[in-house]
mmCIF file of C-alpha atoms in Angstrom:
data_model
loop_
_atom_site.group_PDB
_atom_site.id
_atom_site.type_symbol
_atom_site.label_atom_id
_atom_site.label_comp_id
_atom_site.label_asym_id
_atom_site.label_seq_id
_atom_site.Cartn_x
_atom_site.Cartn_y
_atom_site.Cartn_z
ATOM 1 C CA UNK A 31 87.127 -54.813 45.258
ATOM 2 C CA UNK A 32 86.729 -58.215 46.893
ATOM 3 C CA UNK A 33 83.179 -59.020 47.913
ATOM 4 C CA UNK A 34 82.632 -61.931 50.337
ATOM 5 C CA UNK A 35 80.690 -64.906 49.067
ATOM 6 C CA UNK A 36 78.072 -67.276 50.407
ATOM 7 C CA UNK A 37 76.730 -70.583 49.125
ATOM 8 C CA UNK A 38 73.044 -70.970 48.374
ATOM 9 C CA UNK A 39 72.103 -74.026 50.382
ATOM 10 C CA UNK A 40 73.850 -77.368 50.183
ATOM 11 C CA UNK A 41 73.336 -77.798 46.437
ATOM 12 C CA UNK A 42 73.350 -74.254 45.083
ATOM 13 C CA UNK A 43 76.056 -72.029 43.624
ATOM 14 C CA UNK A 44 78.524 -69.801 45.399
ATOM 15 C CA UNK A 45 77.388 -66.195 45.017
ATOM 16 C CA UNK A 46 78.306 -62.761 46.325
ATOM 17 C CA UNK A 47 77.080 -62.089 49.862
ATOM 18 C CA UNK A 48 74.823 -59.395 48.421
ATOM 19 C CA UNK A 49 72.800 -59.815 45.255
ATOM 20 C CA UNK A 50 71.361 -57.116 43.007
ATOM 21 C CA UNK A 51 67.586 -57.129 42.576
ATOM 22 C CA UNK A 52 66.922 -55.561 39.182
ATOM 23 C CA UNK A 53 63.108 -55.280 39.164
ATOM 24 C CA UNK A 54 62.963 -51.565 39.921
ATOM 25 C CA UNK A 55 65.029 -50.802 36.845
ATOM 26 C CA UNK A 56 62.075 -51.783 34.694
ATOM 27 C CA UNK A 57 58.846 -51.746 36.651
ATOM 28 C CA UNK A 58 56.713 -50.994 39.687
ATOM 29 C CA UNK A 59 58.704 -48.080 41.143
ATOM 30 C CA UNK A 60 57.822 -45.443 38.580
ATOM 31 C CA UNK A 61 60.109 -44.159 35.858
ATOM 32 C CA UNK A 62 63.684 -45.388 35.699
ATOM 33 C CA UNK A 63 66.792 -44.314 33.835
ATOM 34 C CA UNK A 64 68.045 -46.964 31.428
ATOM 35 C CA UNK A 65 71.554 -45.528 31.210
ATOM 36 C CA UNK A 66 71.881 -45.284 34.982
ATOM 37 C CA UNK A 67 70.424 -48.766 35.409
ATOM 38 C CA UNK A 68 73.041 -50.307 33.130
ATOM 39 C CA UNK A 69 75.772 -48.279 34.827
ATOM 40 C CA UNK A 70 74.538 -49.583 38.189
ATOM 41 C CA UNK A 71 74.699 -53.188 37.003
ATOM 42 C CA UNK A 72 78.218 -52.570 35.692
ATOM 43 C CA UNK A 73 79.237 -51.035 39.036
ATOM 44 C CA UNK A 74 77.760 -54.009 40.864
ATOM 45 C CA UNK A 75 79.750 -56.429 38.726
ATOM 46 C CA UNK A 76 82.901 -54.346 39.210
ATOM 47 C CA UNK A 77 82.338 -54.500 42.984
ATOM 48 C CA UNK A 78 82.146 -58.290 42.893
ATOM 49 C CA UNK A 79 78.393 -58.763 42.995
ATOM 50 C CA UNK A 80 77.707 -61.880 40.973
ATOM 51 C CA UNK A 81 74.004 -62.557 41.582
ATOM 52 C CA UNK A 82 71.534 -60.651 39.376
ATOM 53 C CA UNK A 83 67.889 -61.271 40.204
ATOM 54 C CA UNK A 84 65.073 -60.701 37.725
ATOM 55 C CA UNK A 85 61.697 -61.968 36.554
ATOM 56 C CA UNK A 86 60.416 -62.497 33.033
ATOM 57 C CA UNK A 87 57.353 -60.395 33.941
ATOM 58 C CA UNK A 88 59.342 -57.372 35.168
ATOM 59 C CA UNK A 89 58.340 -54.872 32.518
ATOM 60 C CA UNK A 90 57.060 -57.817 30.441
ATOM 61 C CA UNK A 91 60.557 -58.862 29.393
ATOM 62 C CA UNK A 92 62.139 -55.413 29.613
ATOM 63 C CA UNK A 93 64.254 -56.328 32.644
ATOM 64 C CA UNK A 94 65.759 -59.409 31.033
ATOM 65 C CA UNK A 95 66.641 -57.390 27.929
ATOM 66 C CA UNK A 96 68.203 -54.726 30.148
ATOM 67 C CA UNK A 97 70.353 -57.330 31.899
ATOM 68 C CA UNK A 98 71.319 -58.754 28.494
ATOM 69 C CA UNK A 99 72.517 -55.326 27.383
ATOM 70 C CA UNK A 100 74.379 -54.722 30.630
ATOM 71 C CA UNK A 101 76.160 -58.061 30.447
ATOM 72 C CA UNK A 102 77.027 -57.681 26.757
ATOM 73 C CA UNK A 103 78.669 -54.343 27.453
ATOM 74 C CA UNK A 104 80.453 -55.404 30.645
ATOM 75 C CA UNK A 105 84.086 -56.554 30.757
ATOM 76 C CA UNK A 106 84.442 -60.212 29.868
ATOM 77 C CA UNK A 107 85.679 -61.286 33.298
ATOM 78 C CA UNK A 108 82.740 -59.628 35.059
ATOM 79 C CA UNK A 109 80.246 -61.044 32.571
ATOM 80 C CA UNK A 110 81.562 -64.564 33.046
ATOM 81 C CA UNK A 111 81.148 -64.316 36.826
ATOM 82 C CA UNK A 112 77.522 -63.143 36.645
ATOM 83 C CA UNK A 113 74.748 -65.509 37.691
ATOM 84 C CA UNK A 114 71.117 -64.977 36.713
ATOM 85 C CA UNK A 115 68.228 -65.790 39.021
ATOM 86 C CA UNK A 116 64.949 -65.703 37.104
ATOM 87 C CA UNK A 117 61.344 -65.899 38.288
ATOM 88 C CA UNK A 118 58.577 -66.918 35.917
ATOM 89 C CA UNK A 119 54.889 -67.769 35.894
ATOM 90 C CA UNK A 120 53.201 -64.424 36.560
ATOM 91 C CA UNK A 121 50.633 -63.569 33.915
ATOM 92 C CA UNK A 122 50.181 -59.941 32.836
ATOM 93 C CA UNK A 123 47.667 -58.006 30.782
ATOM 94 C CA UNK A 124 48.543 -55.420 28.124
ATOM 95 C CA UNK A 125 47.720 -52.750 30.702
ATOM 96 C CA UNK A 126 50.171 -54.303 33.159
ATOM 97 C CA UNK A 127 47.727 -55.889 35.588
ATOM 98 C CA UNK A 128 48.538 -59.272 37.106
ATOM 99 C CA UNK A 129 46.105 -62.015 36.110
ATOM 100 C CA UNK A 130 47.290 -65.188 37.828
ATOM 101 C CA UNK A 131 50.122 -67.702 37.636
ATOM 102 C CA UNK A 132 50.885 -70.580 35.303
ATOM 103 C CA UNK A 133 52.951 -73.499 36.584
ATOM 104 C CA UNK A 134 51.997 -76.126 34.000
ATOM 105 C CA UNK A 135 55.045 -78.066 32.743
ATOM 106 C CA UNK A 136 54.526 -76.958 29.138
ATOM 107 C CA UNK A 137 54.259 -73.334 30.284
ATOM 108 C CA UNK A 138 57.414 -73.656 32.397
ATOM 109 C CA UNK A 139 59.419 -74.717 29.358
ATOM 110 C CA UNK A 140 57.829 -72.019 27.223
ATOM 111 C CA UNK A 141 58.685 -69.308 29.757
ATOM 112 C CA UNK A 142 62.264 -70.597 29.929
ATOM 113 C CA UNK A 143 62.692 -70.531 26.158
ATOM 114 C CA UNK A 144 61.663 -66.886 26.001
ATOM 115 C CA UNK A 145 63.881 -65.932 28.955
ATOM 116 C CA UNK A 146 66.921 -67.585 27.397
ATOM 117 C CA UNK A 147 66.319 -65.618 24.210
ATOM 118 C CA UNK A 148 65.881 -62.289 25.990
ATOM 119 C CA UNK A 149 68.876 -62.832 28.254
ATOM 120 C CA UNK A 150 71.012 -63.925 25.313
ATOM 121 C CA UNK A 151 72.391 -66.958 27.128
ATOM 122 C CA UNK A 152 72.253 -70.726 26.849
ATOM 123 C CA UNK A 153 71.332 -71.315 30.491
ATOM 124 C CA UNK A 154 69.657 -69.759 33.521
ATOM 125 C CA UNK A 155 71.573 -70.213 36.755
ATOM 126 C CA UNK A 156 68.581 -70.350 39.131
ATOM 127 C CA UNK A 157 64.985 -70.727 37.920
ATOM 128 C CA UNK A 158 61.865 -70.473 40.056
ATOM 129 C CA UNK A 159 58.149 -69.876 39.765
ATOM 130 C CA UNK A 160 57.272 -66.511 41.316
ATOM 131 C CA UNK A 161 54.146 -67.791 43.043
ATOM 132 C CA UNK A 162 52.749 -71.314 43.231
ATOM 133 C CA UNK A 163 50.019 -71.979 40.684
ATOM 134 C CA UNK A 164 47.060 -73.138 42.829
ATOM 135 C CA UNK A 165 45.771 -75.275 39.965
ATOM 136 C CA UNK A 166 49.001 -77.205 39.389
ATOM 137 C CA UNK A 167 50.690 -79.439 41.984
ATOM 138 C CA UNK A 168 54.069 -77.948 42.851
ATOM 139 C CA UNK A 169 55.618 -81.356 42.135
ATOM 140 C CA UNK A 170 54.687 -80.962 38.445
ATOM 141 C CA UNK A 171 56.180 -77.482 38.219
ATOM 142 C CA UNK A 172 59.408 -78.511 39.946
ATOM 143 C CA UNK A 173 59.569 -81.633 37.816
ATOM 144 C CA UNK A 174 59.471 -79.515 34.667
ATOM 145 C CA UNK A 175 62.337 -77.337 35.935
ATOM 146 C CA UNK A 176 64.254 -80.504 36.794
ATOM 147 C CA UNK A 177 63.898 -81.567 33.164
ATOM 148 C CA UNK A 178 65.331 -78.209 32.116
ATOM 149 C CA UNK A 179 68.249 -78.861 34.470
ATOM 150 C CA UNK A 180 68.803 -82.274 32.895
ATOM 151 C CA UNK A 181 68.762 -80.672 29.441
ATOM 152 C CA UNK A 182 71.334 -78.085 30.500
ATOM 153 C CA UNK A 183 69.064 -75.046 30.151
ATOM 154 C CA UNK A 184 68.904 -74.421 33.917
ATOM 155 C CA UNK A 185 71.614 -74.983 36.529
ATOM 156 C CA UNK A 186 69.688 -74.827 39.827
ATOM 157 C CA UNK A 187 66.080 -74.874 41.038
ATOM 158 C CA UNK A 188 64.756 -72.226 43.398
ATOM 159 C CA UNK A 189 61.488 -71.471 45.143
ATOM 160 C CA UNK A 190 59.704 -68.195 45.817
ATOM 161 C CA UNK A 191 57.260 -67.197 48.561
ATOM 162 C CA UNK A 192 56.220 -70.696 49.589
ATOM 163 C CA UNK A 193 55.393 -72.128 52.979
ATOM 164 C CA UNK A 194 57.035 -74.961 54.886
ATOM 165 C CA UNK A 195 54.791 -77.745 53.594
ATOM 166 C CA UNK A 196 55.329 -76.712 49.974
ATOM 167 C CA UNK A 197 59.077 -76.496 50.535
ATOM 168 C CA UNK A 198 59.083 -80.111 51.692
ATOM 169 C CA UNK A 199 57.005 -81.251 48.713
ATOM 170 C CA UNK A 200 59.265 -79.460 46.243
ATOM 171 C CA UNK A 201 62.466 -80.735 47.851
ATOM 172 C CA UNK A 202 61.157 -84.295 47.576
ATOM 173 C CA UNK A 203 61.144 -83.939 43.776
ATOM 174 C CA UNK A 204 64.546 -82.355 43.131
ATOM 175 C CA UNK A 205 67.352 -80.495 44.936
ATOM 176 C CA UNK A 206 66.368 -76.915 45.801
ATOM 177 C CA UNK A 207 69.128 -74.325 46.020
ATOM 178 C CA UNK A 208 67.282 -71.486 47.696
ATOM 179 C CA UNK A 209 64.002 -69.914 48.672
ATOM 180 C CA UNK A 210 63.478 -66.316 47.630
ATOM 181 C CA UNK A 211 61.254 -64.578 50.146
ATOM 182 C CA UNK A 212 60.788 -61.213 51.798
ATOM 183 C CA UNK A 213 62.860 -60.821 54.942
ATOM 184 C CA UNK A 214 63.773 -57.640 56.757
ATOM 185 C CA UNK A 215 63.627 -56.007 60.160
ATOM 186 C CA UNK A 216 59.911 -55.381 59.619
ATOM 187 C CA UNK A 217 59.091 -58.596 57.717
ATOM 188 C CA UNK A 218 60.135 -61.498 59.914
ATOM 189 C CA UNK A 219 57.427 -64.049 59.249
ATOM 190 C CA UNK A 220 59.852 -66.681 57.966
ATOM 191 C CA UNK A 221 61.519 -67.089 61.351
ATOM 192 C CA UNK A 222 58.765 -69.185 62.924
ATOM 193 C CA UNK A 223 58.618 -72.124 60.534
ATOM 194 C CA UNK A 224 59.896 -71.426 57.020
ATOM 195 C CA UNK A 225 63.512 -70.607 57.897
ATOM 196 C CA UNK A 226 63.927 -73.644 60.218
ATOM 197 C CA UNK A 227 62.581 -75.971 57.501
ATOM 198 C CA UNK A 228 64.957 -74.481 54.917
ATOM 199 C CA UNK A 229 67.870 -75.001 57.281
ATOM 200 C CA UNK A 230 66.783 -78.562 58.008
ATOM 201 C CA UNK A 231 66.703 -79.334 54.277
ATOM 202 C CA UNK A 232 69.864 -77.426 53.334
ATOM 203 C CA UNK A 233 68.062 -74.725 51.357
ATOM 204 C CA UNK A 234 69.467 -71.195 51.288
ATOM 205 C CA UNK A 235 67.542 -67.932 51.481
ATOM 206 C CA UNK A 236 67.743 -65.051 49.031
ATOM 207 C CA UNK A 237 66.051 -62.270 50.948
ATOM 208 C CA UNK A 238 64.291 -59.557 48.994
ATOM 209 C CA UNK A 239 62.704 -56.430 50.435
ATOM 210 C CA UNK A 240 65.544 -56.015 52.942
ATOM 211 C CA UNK A 241 64.805 -52.277 52.955
ATOM 212 C CA UNK A 242 61.069 -52.903 52.654
ATOM 213 C CA UNK A 243 60.838 -51.172 49.275
ATOM 214 C CA UNK A 244 62.707 -48.150 50.562
ATOM 215 C CA UNK A 245 60.549 -47.740 53.653
ATOM 216 C CA UNK A 246 63.406 -48.488 56.063
ATOM 217 C CA UNK A 247 66.178 -47.110 53.852
ATOM 218 C CA UNK A 248 66.431 -43.864 55.784
ATOM 219 C CA UNK A 249 65.734 -41.932 52.589
ATOM 220 C CA UNK A 250 61.943 -42.096 52.585
ATOM 221 C CA UNK A 251 60.257 -38.852 53.650
ATOM 222 C CA UNK A 252 56.843 -38.391 55.224
ATOM 223 C CA UNK A 253 55.716 -35.989 52.495
ATOM 224 C CA UNK A 254 56.861 -38.029 49.504
ATOM 225 C CA UNK A 255 54.739 -37.724 46.363
ATOM 226 C CA UNK A 256 54.156 -40.785 44.226
ATOM 227 C CA UNK A 257 55.131 -40.911 40.571
ATOM 228 C CA UNK A 258 52.934 -42.764 38.030
ATOM 229 C CA UNK A 259 53.477 -46.519 38.068
ATOM 230 C CA UNK A 260 54.834 -46.724 41.626
ATOM 231 C CA UNK A 261 52.997 -49.624 43.263
ATOM 232 C CA UNK A 262 53.902 -48.381 46.726
ATOM 233 C CA UNK A 263 51.049 -45.893 46.359
ATOM 234 C CA UNK A 264 48.686 -48.796 47.168
ATOM 235 C CA UNK A 265 51.009 -50.773 49.427
ATOM 236 C CA UNK A 266 49.519 -51.017 52.954
ATOM 237 C CA UNK A 267 52.694 -50.070 54.811
ATOM 238 C CA UNK A 268 52.893 -46.790 52.886
ATOM 239 C CA UNK A 269 49.322 -45.699 53.565
ATOM 240 C CA UNK A 270 48.522 -42.749 55.787
ATOM 241 C CA UNK A 271 48.658 -43.752 59.436
ATOM 242 C CA UNK A 272 50.696 -46.867 58.758
ATOM 243 C CA UNK A 273 53.407 -44.804 57.108
ATOM 244 C CA UNK A 274 53.776 -42.479 60.069
ATOM 245 C CA UNK A 275 54.053 -45.401 62.489
ATOM 246 C CA UNK A 276 56.606 -47.197 60.327
ATOM 247 C CA UNK A 277 58.750 -44.102 59.851
ATOM 248 C CA UNK A 278 58.792 -43.692 63.625
ATOM 249 C CA UNK A 279 60.475 -47.110 63.715
ATOM 250 C CA UNK A 280 62.992 -45.870 61.164
ATOM 251 C CA UNK A 281 63.750 -42.856 63.347
ATOM 252 C CA UNK A 282 64.508 -45.192 66.236
ATOM 253 C CA UNK A 283 66.772 -47.265 63.995
ATOM 254 C CA UNK A 284 68.486 -44.100 62.771
ATOM 255 C CA UNK A 285 69.724 -43.336 66.288
ATOM 256 C CA UNK A 286 71.496 -46.687 66.447
ATOM 257 C CA UNK A 287 72.963 -46.242 62.969
ATOM 258 C CA UNK A 288 74.306 -42.805 63.862
ATOM 259 C CA UNK A 289 75.965 -44.187 66.982
ATOM 260 C CA UNK A 290 77.844 -46.668 64.784
ATOM 261 C CA UNK A 291 78.650 -44.068 62.147
ATOM 262 C CA UNK A 292 76.672 -45.831 59.417
ATOM 263 C CA UNK A 293 73.466 -45.156 57.523
ATOM 264 C CA UNK A 294 70.012 -46.556 58.242
ATOM 265 C CA UNK A 295 70.088 -48.600 55.032
ATOM 266 C CA UNK A 296 73.461 -50.069 55.892
ATOM 267 C CA UNK A 297 72.461 -51.177 59.365
ATOM 268 C CA UNK A 298 69.185 -52.668 58.056
ATOM 269 C CA UNK A 299 71.074 -54.697 55.443
ATOM 270 C CA UNK A 300 73.769 -55.651 57.965
ATOM 271 C CA UNK A 301 71.063 -56.997 60.267
ATOM 272 C CA UNK A 302 69.851 -59.372 57.530
ATOM 273 C CA UNK A 303 73.434 -60.424 56.770
ATOM 274 C CA UNK A 304 73.913 -61.190 60.463
ATOM 275 C CA UNK A 305 70.939 -63.570 60.566
ATOM 276 C CA UNK A 306 72.992 -66.382 59.063
ATOM 277 C CA UNK A 307 75.534 -67.183 56.377
ATOM 278 C CA UNK A 308 72.833 -69.104 54.523
ATOM 279 C CA UNK A 309 71.008 -65.818 53.799
ATOM 280 C CA UNK A 310 71.899 -63.598 50.834
ATOM 281 C CA UNK A 311 70.177 -60.192 50.851
ATOM 282 C CA UNK A 312 69.071 -58.763 47.510
ATOM 283 C CA UNK A 313 69.434 -54.994 47.317
ATOM 284 C CA UNK A 314 67.182 -53.210 44.845
ATOM 285 C CA UNK A 315 69.530 -50.340 44.026
ATOM 286 C CA UNK A 316 68.616 -48.498 40.842
ATOM 287 C CA UNK A 317 71.422 -45.946 41.096
ATOM 288 C CA UNK A 318 75.135 -46.178 41.668
ATOM 289 C CA UNK A 319 75.077 -44.068 44.824
ATOM 290 C CA UNK A 320 72.465 -46.315 46.426
ATOM 291 C CA UNK A 321 74.488 -49.370 45.386
ATOM 292 C CA UNK A 322 77.629 -47.932 46.975
ATOM 293 C CA UNK A 323 75.718 -47.275 50.178
ATOM 294 C CA UNK A 324 74.379 -50.834 50.248
ATOM 295 C CA UNK A 325 77.824 -52.326 49.700
ATOM 296 C CA UNK A 326 78.956 -50.526 52.847
ATOM 297 C CA UNK A 327 76.836 -52.961 54.858
ATOM 298 C CA UNK A 328 79.403 -55.665 54.124
ATOM 299 C CA UNK A 329 81.914 -53.821 56.310
ATOM 300 C CA UNK A 330 79.638 -53.617 59.351
ATOM 301 C CA UNK A 331 79.954 -56.021 62.256
ATOM 302 C CA UNK A 332 77.000 -56.119 64.636
ATOM 303 C CA UNK A 333 77.852 -57.378 68.104
ATOM 304 C CA UNK A 334 75.430 -58.706 70.693
ATOM 305 C CA UNK A 335 74.772 -55.234 72.093
ATOM 306 C CA UNK A 336 74.090 -53.835 68.620
ATOM 307 C CA UNK A 337 71.632 -56.605 67.830
ATOM 308 C CA UNK A 338 69.833 -56.124 71.141
ATOM 309 C CA UNK A 339 69.524 -52.386 70.500
ATOM 310 C CA UNK A 340 68.156 -52.996 67.002
ATOM 311 C CA UNK A 341 65.630 -55.509 68.315
ATOM 312 C CA UNK A 342 64.512 -53.011 70.950
ATOM 313 C CA UNK A 343 64.126 -50.232 68.383
ATOM 314 C CA UNK A 344 62.297 -52.375 65.835
ATOM 315 C CA UNK A 345 60.733 -55.394 67.573
ATOM 316 C CA UNK A 346 59.448 -58.315 65.542
ATOM 317 C CA UNK A 347 55.911 -57.599 64.377
ATOM 318 C CA UNK A 348 56.195 -53.867 65.011
ATOM 319 C CA UNK A 349 55.336 -52.752 61.470
ATOM 320 C CA UNK A 350 51.891 -51.384 60.651
ATOM 321 C CA UNK A 351 50.189 -52.810 57.575
ATOM 322 C CA UNK A 352 50.645 -55.973 55.543
ATOM 323 C CA UNK A 353 53.541 -56.226 53.108
ATOM 324 C CA UNK A 354 51.191 -56.506 50.086
ATOM 325 C CA UNK A 355 47.582 -55.488 49.370
ATOM 326 C CA UNK A 356 45.119 -58.199 50.369
ATOM 327 C CA UNK A 357 44.540 -59.287 46.768
ATOM 328 C CA UNK A 358 48.225 -60.182 46.508
ATOM 329 C CA UNK A 359 48.562 -61.572 50.028
ATOM 330 C CA UNK A 360 45.986 -64.209 49.105
ATOM 331 C CA UNK A 361 48.331 -65.587 46.423
ATOM 332 C CA UNK A 362 51.222 -66.108 48.839
ATOM 333 C CA UNK A 363 51.648 -69.739 49.791
ATOM 334 C CA UNK A 364 54.113 -68.487 52.428
ATOM 335 C CA UNK A 365 51.318 -66.707 54.276
ATOM 336 C CA UNK A 366 48.973 -69.686 54.589
#
């Protein structure tokens, strides 16, 4: 299967037009199936997906080890095409709680050393701090990654969930390949200022949450019961009242999808793909059937009438509830 490619910004690598977000295979969505997770990564590689996104704090290293195992057991050609995008800096407790972020240069290099060991590789393709450390100037954090690039341990520098001013400060230190940030039909905050600044500076976008954690996948039911460890149980958009409103939006989107003979998930992903060739959606498929469905979005062409109908069904700002609990929203430089 030939998967189209896109380039991450003016200085970044060429990657598949869809990337695979691997977080849910290890953490935050309840129990996962290791065998199915590895099979899903293998299927993604077979389909031509080259970008695998992870974080060293996803399952406290579990996700990187999972990717290591998947790549070691994949065909050589597929393994050699795979690119790793790694986030670092989030601090965790033994119980799994988040306890801040560390962007000090010494910490950056320490995090990288551990990630390289867990991934079983000599370099990380794209490296980025998950959230800006408020106690460390972003210039110092980016400078430390730039030193890792110079040493050959990292190929490209990325950003995550930062605002326009921080993007400019970071880009003044070293070339930035891409900004990873939430972007979907119901999370469009980047359009006002962040996306224009990225385009001005030649920085690509890797968009996570394109299905809003399953909310706009078309598979989420109003009576769903939460399993232990699923953070959506406290996510504002999934709370009673908000959930009903948001699923009404999905029902409106479903009508458009049915008219085109596609699924809700496919049309939601296709909408993000249509926002620009500098945007690479990350799909968080944990199973092969969900991956296959997501890949179908690559075959969808949305014309002007389709886009107008989608905008009418799910207008910008229509979602009820913030995308994170307030305690986490406060750590987002992109929301300031």
